[in-house]
Short mmCIF file of C-alpha atoms in Angstrom, two decimals:
data_model
loop_
_atom_site.label_atom_id
_atom_site.label_comp_id
_atom_site.label_asym_id
_atom_site.label_seq_id
_atom_site.Cartn_x
_atom_site.Cartn_y
_atom_site.Cartn_z
CA MET A 258 -21.49 -14.43 -9.90
CA ASN A 259 -24.30 -13.75 -7.55
CA VAL A 260 -26.78 -12.29 -9.92
CA THR A 261 -28.12 -12.55 -13.38
CA PRO A 262 -26.47 -10.04 -15.51
CA ALA A 263 -28.43 -7.27 -17.00
CA ASN A 264 -29.16 -7.41 -20.63
CA HIS A 265 -28.82 -3.79 -21.44
CA THR A 266 -25.80 -1.70 -22.09
CA PRO A 267 -25.26 0.56 -19.06
CA GLN A 268 -25.08 4.44 -19.67
CA VAL A 269 -22.08 5.50 -17.49
CA ASN A 270 -22.59 8.90 -15.93
CA SER A 271 -19.49 9.88 -13.95
CA ALA A 272 -21.51 12.20 -11.66
CA THR A 273 -24.00 9.54 -10.92
CA VAL A 274 -21.35 6.97 -10.26
CA SER A 275 -19.45 9.17 -7.98
CA ALA A 276 -22.49 10.24 -6.02
CA THR A 277 -23.81 6.69 -5.67
CA LEU A 278 -20.46 5.36 -4.51
CA ASN A 279 -19.87 8.22 -2.05
CA ALA A 280 -23.35 7.67 -0.52
CA TRP A 281 -22.56 3.97 -0.17
CA PHE A 282 -19.16 4.59 1.37
CA LEU A 283 -20.53 6.90 3.81
CA ALA A 284 -22.99 4.20 4.84
CA ASN A 285 -20.82 1.11 4.63
CA ALA A 286 -17.07 2.14 5.04
CA ARG A 287 -14.93 0.14 7.37
CA ASP A 288 -13.98 1.70 10.48
CA LEU A 289 -10.25 2.12 9.85
CA PRO A 290 -7.99 4.26 11.91
CA TRP A 291 -6.82 6.51 9.18
CA ARG A 292 -10.35 7.42 8.24
CA ARG A 293 -11.33 8.68 11.63
CA ASP A 294 -11.60 12.36 12.38
CA GLY A 295 -8.32 13.94 13.85
CA PHE A 296 -6.14 11.34 12.37
CA GLY A 297 -3.33 13.44 11.20
CA ALA A 298 -1.08 13.76 8.04
CA TRP A 299 1.77 11.97 9.84
CA GLY A 300 -0.55 9.08 10.68
CA ILE A 301 -1.83 8.88 7.18
CA LEU A 302 1.60 9.00 5.83
CA VAL A 303 2.72 6.15 7.98
CA SER A 304 -0.33 3.97 7.15
CA GLU A 305 0.28 4.60 3.44
CA PHE A 306 3.80 3.16 3.87
CA MET A 307 2.64 0.20 5.86
CA LEU A 308 -0.24 -0.64 3.57
CA GLN A 309 2.13 -1.20 0.54
CA GLN A 310 1.80 -4.76 -0.17
CA THR A 311 0.52 -5.63 3.36
CA PRO A 312 -2.97 -6.62 4.31
CA VAL A 313 -5.01 -4.13 6.44
CA ASN A 314 -5.49 -6.53 9.41
CA ARG A 315 -1.71 -6.89 9.78
CA VAL A 316 -1.03 -3.10 9.46
CA ILE A 317 -3.47 -1.82 12.15
CA PRO A 318 -1.80 -3.11 15.24
CA ARG A 319 1.68 -2.17 14.06
CA LEU A 320 0.45 1.27 13.02
CA GLU A 321 -1.00 1.88 16.48
CA GLU A 322 2.24 0.81 18.17
CA TRP A 323 4.19 3.00 15.88
CA LEU A 324 2.26 6.14 16.29
CA ALA A 325 2.08 5.61 20.16
CA ARG A 326 6.05 5.44 20.07
CA TRP A 327 6.70 8.03 17.50
CA PRO A 328 3.63 10.45 17.25
CA THR A 329 5.39 12.98 15.13
CA PRO A 330 8.10 12.74 12.37
CA ALA A 331 10.48 14.47 14.81
CA ASP A 332 10.08 11.58 17.23
CA LEU A 333 11.02 9.15 14.67
CA ALA A 334 13.86 11.10 13.25
CA ALA A 335 15.57 11.32 16.63
CA VAL A 336 16.17 7.48 16.93
CA PRO A 337 18.60 5.39 14.76
CA PRO A 338 17.12 4.01 11.58
CA GLY A 339 17.68 0.59 13.01
CA GLU A 340 14.99 1.09 15.66
CA ALA A 341 12.54 1.71 12.86
CA VAL A 342 13.47 -1.48 11.13
CA ARG A 343 13.26 -3.36 14.30
CA ALA A 344 9.79 -1.88 15.16
CA TRP A 345 8.62 -2.86 11.51
CA SER A 346 8.84 -6.23 12.72
CA SER A 347 7.09 -8.82 10.38
CA LEU A 348 5.36 -6.39 8.19
CA GLY A 349 7.64 -7.36 5.30
CA TYR A 350 9.48 -5.41 2.76
CA PRO A 351 11.72 -3.73 5.59
CA ARG A 352 13.23 -1.20 3.21
CA ARG A 353 9.97 0.66 3.72
CA ALA A 354 11.02 1.30 7.45
CA LEU A 355 14.35 2.67 6.23
CA TRP A 356 12.55 4.94 3.63
CA LEU A 357 10.06 6.20 6.24
CA HIS A 358 12.80 6.97 8.73
CA ALA A 359 14.52 9.03 6.06
CA ALA A 360 11.34 10.69 5.13
CA ALA A 361 10.93 11.68 8.75
CA VAL A 362 14.27 13.04 8.89
CA GLN A 363 13.53 15.14 5.81
CA ILE A 364 10.21 16.47 7.07
CA THR A 365 11.80 17.39 10.30
CA GLU A 366 14.78 19.33 8.68
CA PHE A 367 13.17 20.80 5.75
CA HIS A 368 9.45 21.15 6.54
CA GLY A 369 9.45 22.12 10.26
CA GLY A 370 8.24 18.69 11.28
CA VAL A 371 5.01 19.10 9.38
CA VAL A 372 4.25 16.63 6.44
CA PRO A 373 4.04 18.75 3.35
CA SER A 374 0.86 18.89 1.39
CA ASP A 375 2.19 19.87 -2.00
CA LEU A 376 2.55 16.88 -4.49
CA ASP A 377 6.17 17.98 -5.48
CA ASP A 378 7.30 18.28 -2.00
CA LEU A 379 5.83 14.91 -1.14
CA LEU A 380 7.45 13.31 -4.09
CA ALA A 381 10.82 14.55 -2.97
CA LEU A 382 10.68 12.61 0.09
CA THR A 383 12.37 9.29 0.33
CA GLY A 384 10.32 6.32 -0.53
CA ILE A 385 7.30 8.39 -1.65
CA GLY A 386 5.94 7.62 -5.05
CA ASP A 387 3.06 9.01 -7.12
CA TYR A 388 0.42 7.01 -5.43
CA THR A 389 1.49 7.80 -1.80
CA ALA A 390 2.11 11.48 -2.68
CA ARG A 391 -1.57 11.69 -4.01
CA ALA A 392 -3.03 9.80 -1.16
CA VAL A 393 -1.51 12.02 1.48
CA ALA A 394 -2.38 15.12 -0.35
CA ALA A 395 -6.09 14.00 -0.93
CA PHE A 396 -6.85 12.19 2.31
CA ALA A 397 -4.69 14.29 4.73
CA TYR A 398 -5.23 17.70 3.25
CA GLY A 399 -8.51 17.34 1.01
CA HIS A 400 -6.74 18.33 -2.14
CA ARG A 401 -8.36 17.37 -5.48
CA HIS A 402 -6.15 14.67 -7.06
CA PRO A 403 -7.02 11.31 -8.62
CA VAL A 404 -5.58 8.49 -6.33
CA VAL A 405 -5.17 5.15 -8.14
CA ASP A 406 -4.45 1.75 -6.46
CA THR A 407 -5.01 -1.84 -7.53
CA ASN A 408 -8.60 -1.78 -6.24
CA THR A 409 -9.35 1.52 -8.05
CA ARG A 410 -7.95 0.02 -11.24
CA ARG A 411 -10.20 -3.22 -11.04
CA VAL A 412 -13.31 -1.29 -10.44
CA ILE A 413 -12.63 1.12 -13.43
CA ALA A 414 -11.62 -1.84 -15.69
CA ARG A 415 -14.90 -3.69 -14.87
CA ALA A 416 -17.47 -0.93 -14.53
CA ILE A 417 -16.12 1.49 -17.34
CA ALA A 418 -14.23 -0.73 -19.60
CA GLY A 419 -16.08 -3.88 -19.43
CA ALA A 420 -12.89 -6.00 -18.68
CA GLY A 421 -12.68 -8.57 -15.99
CA GLU A 422 -9.29 -7.39 -14.97
CA PRO A 423 -7.24 -4.29 -15.38
CA ALA A 424 -4.25 -4.12 -17.71
CA PRO A 425 -0.72 -3.71 -16.18
CA PRO A 426 -0.47 -0.36 -14.58
CA SER A 427 -0.04 2.79 -16.75
CA ARG A 428 0.33 6.06 -14.87
CA GLY A 429 -0.97 8.25 -17.49
CA ARG A 430 -3.84 6.01 -18.62
CA ASP A 431 -4.77 5.17 -15.03
CA LEU A 432 -4.81 8.75 -13.74
CA GLU A 433 -6.86 9.92 -16.82
CA ALA A 434 -9.44 7.28 -16.37
CA MET A 435 -9.76 8.18 -12.58
CA GLY A 436 -9.66 11.90 -13.44
CA LEU A 437 -12.78 11.49 -15.74
CA LEU A 438 -14.83 10.06 -12.79
CA LEU A 439 -13.51 12.50 -10.18
CA PRO A 440 -16.08 15.08 -8.83
CA GLU A 441 -15.27 18.80 -9.05
CA SER A 442 -15.69 19.42 -5.46
CA ALA A 443 -12.37 18.71 -3.55
CA HIS A 444 -14.28 17.21 -0.61
CA GLU A 445 -16.38 14.92 -2.85
CA ALA A 446 -13.15 14.07 -4.84
CA ALA A 447 -11.48 12.88 -1.66
CA LEU A 448 -14.49 10.85 -0.67
CA PHE A 449 -14.73 9.26 -4.09
CA ASN A 450 -11.04 8.36 -4.08
CA ALA A 451 -11.58 6.42 -0.76
CA ALA A 452 -15.12 5.00 -1.98
CA ILE A 453 -13.88 3.44 -5.23
CA MET A 454 -10.87 1.87 -3.34
CA GLU A 455 -13.28 0.44 -0.68
CA LEU A 456 -15.59 -1.02 -3.30
CA GLY A 457 -12.67 -2.77 -4.87
CA ALA A 458 -11.37 -4.02 -1.49
CA VAL A 459 -14.57 -5.46 -0.15
CA VAL A 460 -17.12 -5.95 -3.02
CA CYS A 461 -15.60 -5.86 -6.43
CA THR A 462 -12.73 -8.10 -5.33
CA SER A 463 -10.35 -9.89 -7.66
CA ARG A 464 -11.48 -13.42 -7.32
CA SER A 465 -15.14 -13.41 -5.77
CA PRO A 466 -16.86 -10.22 -6.70
CA GLN A 467 -20.08 -9.81 -4.87
CA CYS A 468 -22.09 -8.08 -7.68
CA ASP A 469 -25.41 -8.41 -5.93
CA LEU A 470 -24.03 -5.96 -3.24
CA CYS A 471 -22.44 -3.48 -5.78
CA PRO A 472 -24.12 -0.02 -5.59
CA ILE A 473 -23.22 0.56 -9.17
CA ARG A 474 -24.09 -2.92 -10.60
CA ASN A 475 -26.72 -1.41 -13.10
CA ALA A 476 -24.00 0.87 -14.53
CA CYS A 477 -21.31 -1.90 -14.74
CA ALA A 478 -20.11 -2.59 -18.26
CA TRP A 479 -18.63 -5.96 -17.34
CA ARG A 480 -21.96 -7.15 -15.87
CA ALA A 481 -23.94 -5.90 -18.90
CA ALA A 482 -21.67 -7.96 -21.10
CA ASP A 483 -22.22 -11.04 -19.09
CA TYR A 484 -18.69 -11.04 -17.52
CA PRO A 485 -16.48 -11.88 -20.40
CA GLU A 486 -13.25 -13.48 -19.61
CA TYR A 487 -10.12 -11.24 -19.50
CA THR A 488 -7.83 -11.94 -22.60
CA GLY A 489 -5.50 -8.98 -22.30
CA ILE A 490 -1.92 -8.57 -21.07
CA ARG A 491 -1.38 -9.59 -17.46
CA LYS A 492 1.18 -8.23 -14.98
CA THR A 493 3.98 -10.75 -14.20
CA ALA A 494 3.02 -12.86 -11.15
CA GLN A 495 5.27 -12.62 -8.24
CA LYS A 496 7.25 -15.82 -7.44
CA LYS A 497 6.06 -17.89 -4.55
CA PHE A 498 7.40 -16.91 -1.15
CA GLU A 499 8.30 -20.37 0.14
CA GLY A 500 11.96 -21.04 -0.55
CA SER A 501 12.53 -17.71 -2.11
CA ASP A 502 15.22 -15.30 -1.47
CA ARG A 503 12.51 -13.04 0.15
CA GLN A 504 11.98 -15.79 2.73
CA VAL A 505 15.69 -16.09 3.50
CA ARG A 506 16.11 -12.34 3.75
CA GLY A 507 13.13 -12.32 6.29
CA LEU A 508 14.91 -15.00 8.29
CA ILE A 509 18.02 -13.02 8.44
CA MET A 510 16.18 -9.81 9.33
CA ALA A 511 14.30 -11.51 12.28
CA GLU A 512 17.65 -12.73 13.56
CA LEU A 513 19.12 -9.10 13.37
CA ARG A 514 15.99 -7.53 14.92
CA GLY A 515 15.96 -10.02 17.75
CA ALA A 516 19.62 -10.01 18.70
CA HIS A 517 20.26 -6.32 19.96
CA ARG A 518 23.84 -7.00 19.16
CA SER A 519 26.12 -7.89 16.15
CA VAL A 520 25.04 -11.38 14.69
CA THR A 521 28.06 -13.45 13.47
CA ASN A 522 28.34 -14.71 10.05
CA ALA A 523 28.46 -18.24 11.60
CA GLU A 524 25.13 -17.67 13.35
CA ILE A 525 23.68 -16.44 10.03
CA MET A 526 24.90 -19.54 8.19
CA THR A 527 22.77 -21.76 10.48
CA LEU A 528 19.40 -20.08 9.34
CA TRP A 529 18.95 -21.87 5.99
CA PRO A 530 20.25 -25.10 4.47
CA ASP A 531 21.49 -23.46 1.15
CA PRO A 532 24.70 -21.54 1.84
CA ALA A 533 24.82 -19.89 -1.55
CA GLN A 534 21.24 -18.63 -1.17
CA LEU A 535 22.04 -17.33 2.33
CA ARG A 536 25.07 -15.51 1.09
CA ARG A 537 23.02 -14.08 -1.73
CA ALA A 538 20.21 -12.86 0.52
CA LEU A 539 22.69 -11.45 3.00
CA ALA A 540 24.51 -9.58 0.32
CA SER A 541 21.31 -8.03 -1.00
CA LEU A 542 20.39 -6.91 2.52
CA VAL A 543 23.75 -5.20 2.90
CA THR A 544 23.21 -3.57 -0.49
CA ASP A 545 19.89 -2.23 0.75
CA GLY A 546 21.34 -0.82 3.90
CA LEU A 547 19.39 -3.28 6.09
CA ALA A 548 22.40 -5.29 7.37
CA ILE A 549 25.45 -3.25 8.24
CA PRO A 550 28.81 -5.18 8.33
CA ALA A 551 30.51 -4.91 11.77
CA ALA A 552 33.76 -6.18 13.18
CA ASP A 553 32.17 -9.38 14.50
CA GLY A 554 29.22 -9.74 12.19
CA TYR A 555 26.17 -7.63 11.12
CA THR A 556 23.90 -5.17 12.82
CA LEU A 557 20.80 -3.22 11.95
CA PRO A 558 21.60 0.31 10.66
CA GLU A 559 22.50 2.75 13.45
#
C-alpha cells in the first residue's frame, strides 16, 4: 500500500461518496470514445458488447472500425452474420459478434432501427444481460439504474464492506449495495455509475490499489481496518489459455475468418497437434453457430 492506513473508523455517507467520486471523475476520467458527447446509443451498445472480458486498449481500434463500417443497427443487420464474426477479428469470444448481429436485426425489425431505452426491451435483445441493459439505459439515455461491473463490486467491497475482494457476484446483493449509494438525480446517478467503475479500473485495482490517489480514502472501511486479507468465498478461476480448447477454437476461427471460402477438414486438422482436441473444439464451434458445415468443409455463418 502507498499510505499509512487511518486509525479511525470511517463514517460512510453515500451522498458524500457519490459527490466526491463524481467530482473526481469529471476532473480525471480517461478520454474514451463512448464517453464523448454525441456518441450515440448504438455505439454504446457495441462498446458494451466488445468490452465484455476484453481490455479497453484492444476494444477502441476495433470499435472505431466497426462503427465506421456499420454506423447504425440497420447497416449491420443488412450483412451476413459471418461478416460480423470476421470483423470481430481477435477480440475473443466471437459468439458476441453473432449475438450483436442478431441484436442489430431485432433492433431494425422491432424498434425501427433505434436502440431501445427500456430495460425489458433491452433484455429481450439477443446477447444482452442485466449489466449491458442497465449500462445502455444509464449511459445512452440517462436513466437512473444501478450499473454494477467487476470494478464497481471491488470498490464497494473495500470502501463499504471493508473486504479486500468482493464475494462472487450476486445480482440482488450487488444491485442493492450499489442502489444505496446511487444519487437521486438521474444525471448524477449516471455519472456516479461511470465514476465508481473508473475508480476500480485505474485506482482501486485488483492487485495494486493506489490508495494515496483515491479520493474516498478517508471513507474507506478496508483502509481503516489496515487492509485485512480476504478470507471469503472466491469465484472459480478461469483455466489458463495456453493449450486450452479456447486457444484451439481461436486457431480454427482465425482460419475461417481469413479463408473467404470453405476450409476443409484436412486443413483444420493441421492447426493443432492433438486431433481429439481439434475435433472437440470444432464441434463446439459448430454448436455455437460459428462454424457452418459445408459440402467441402466449414465456413463462417452466412
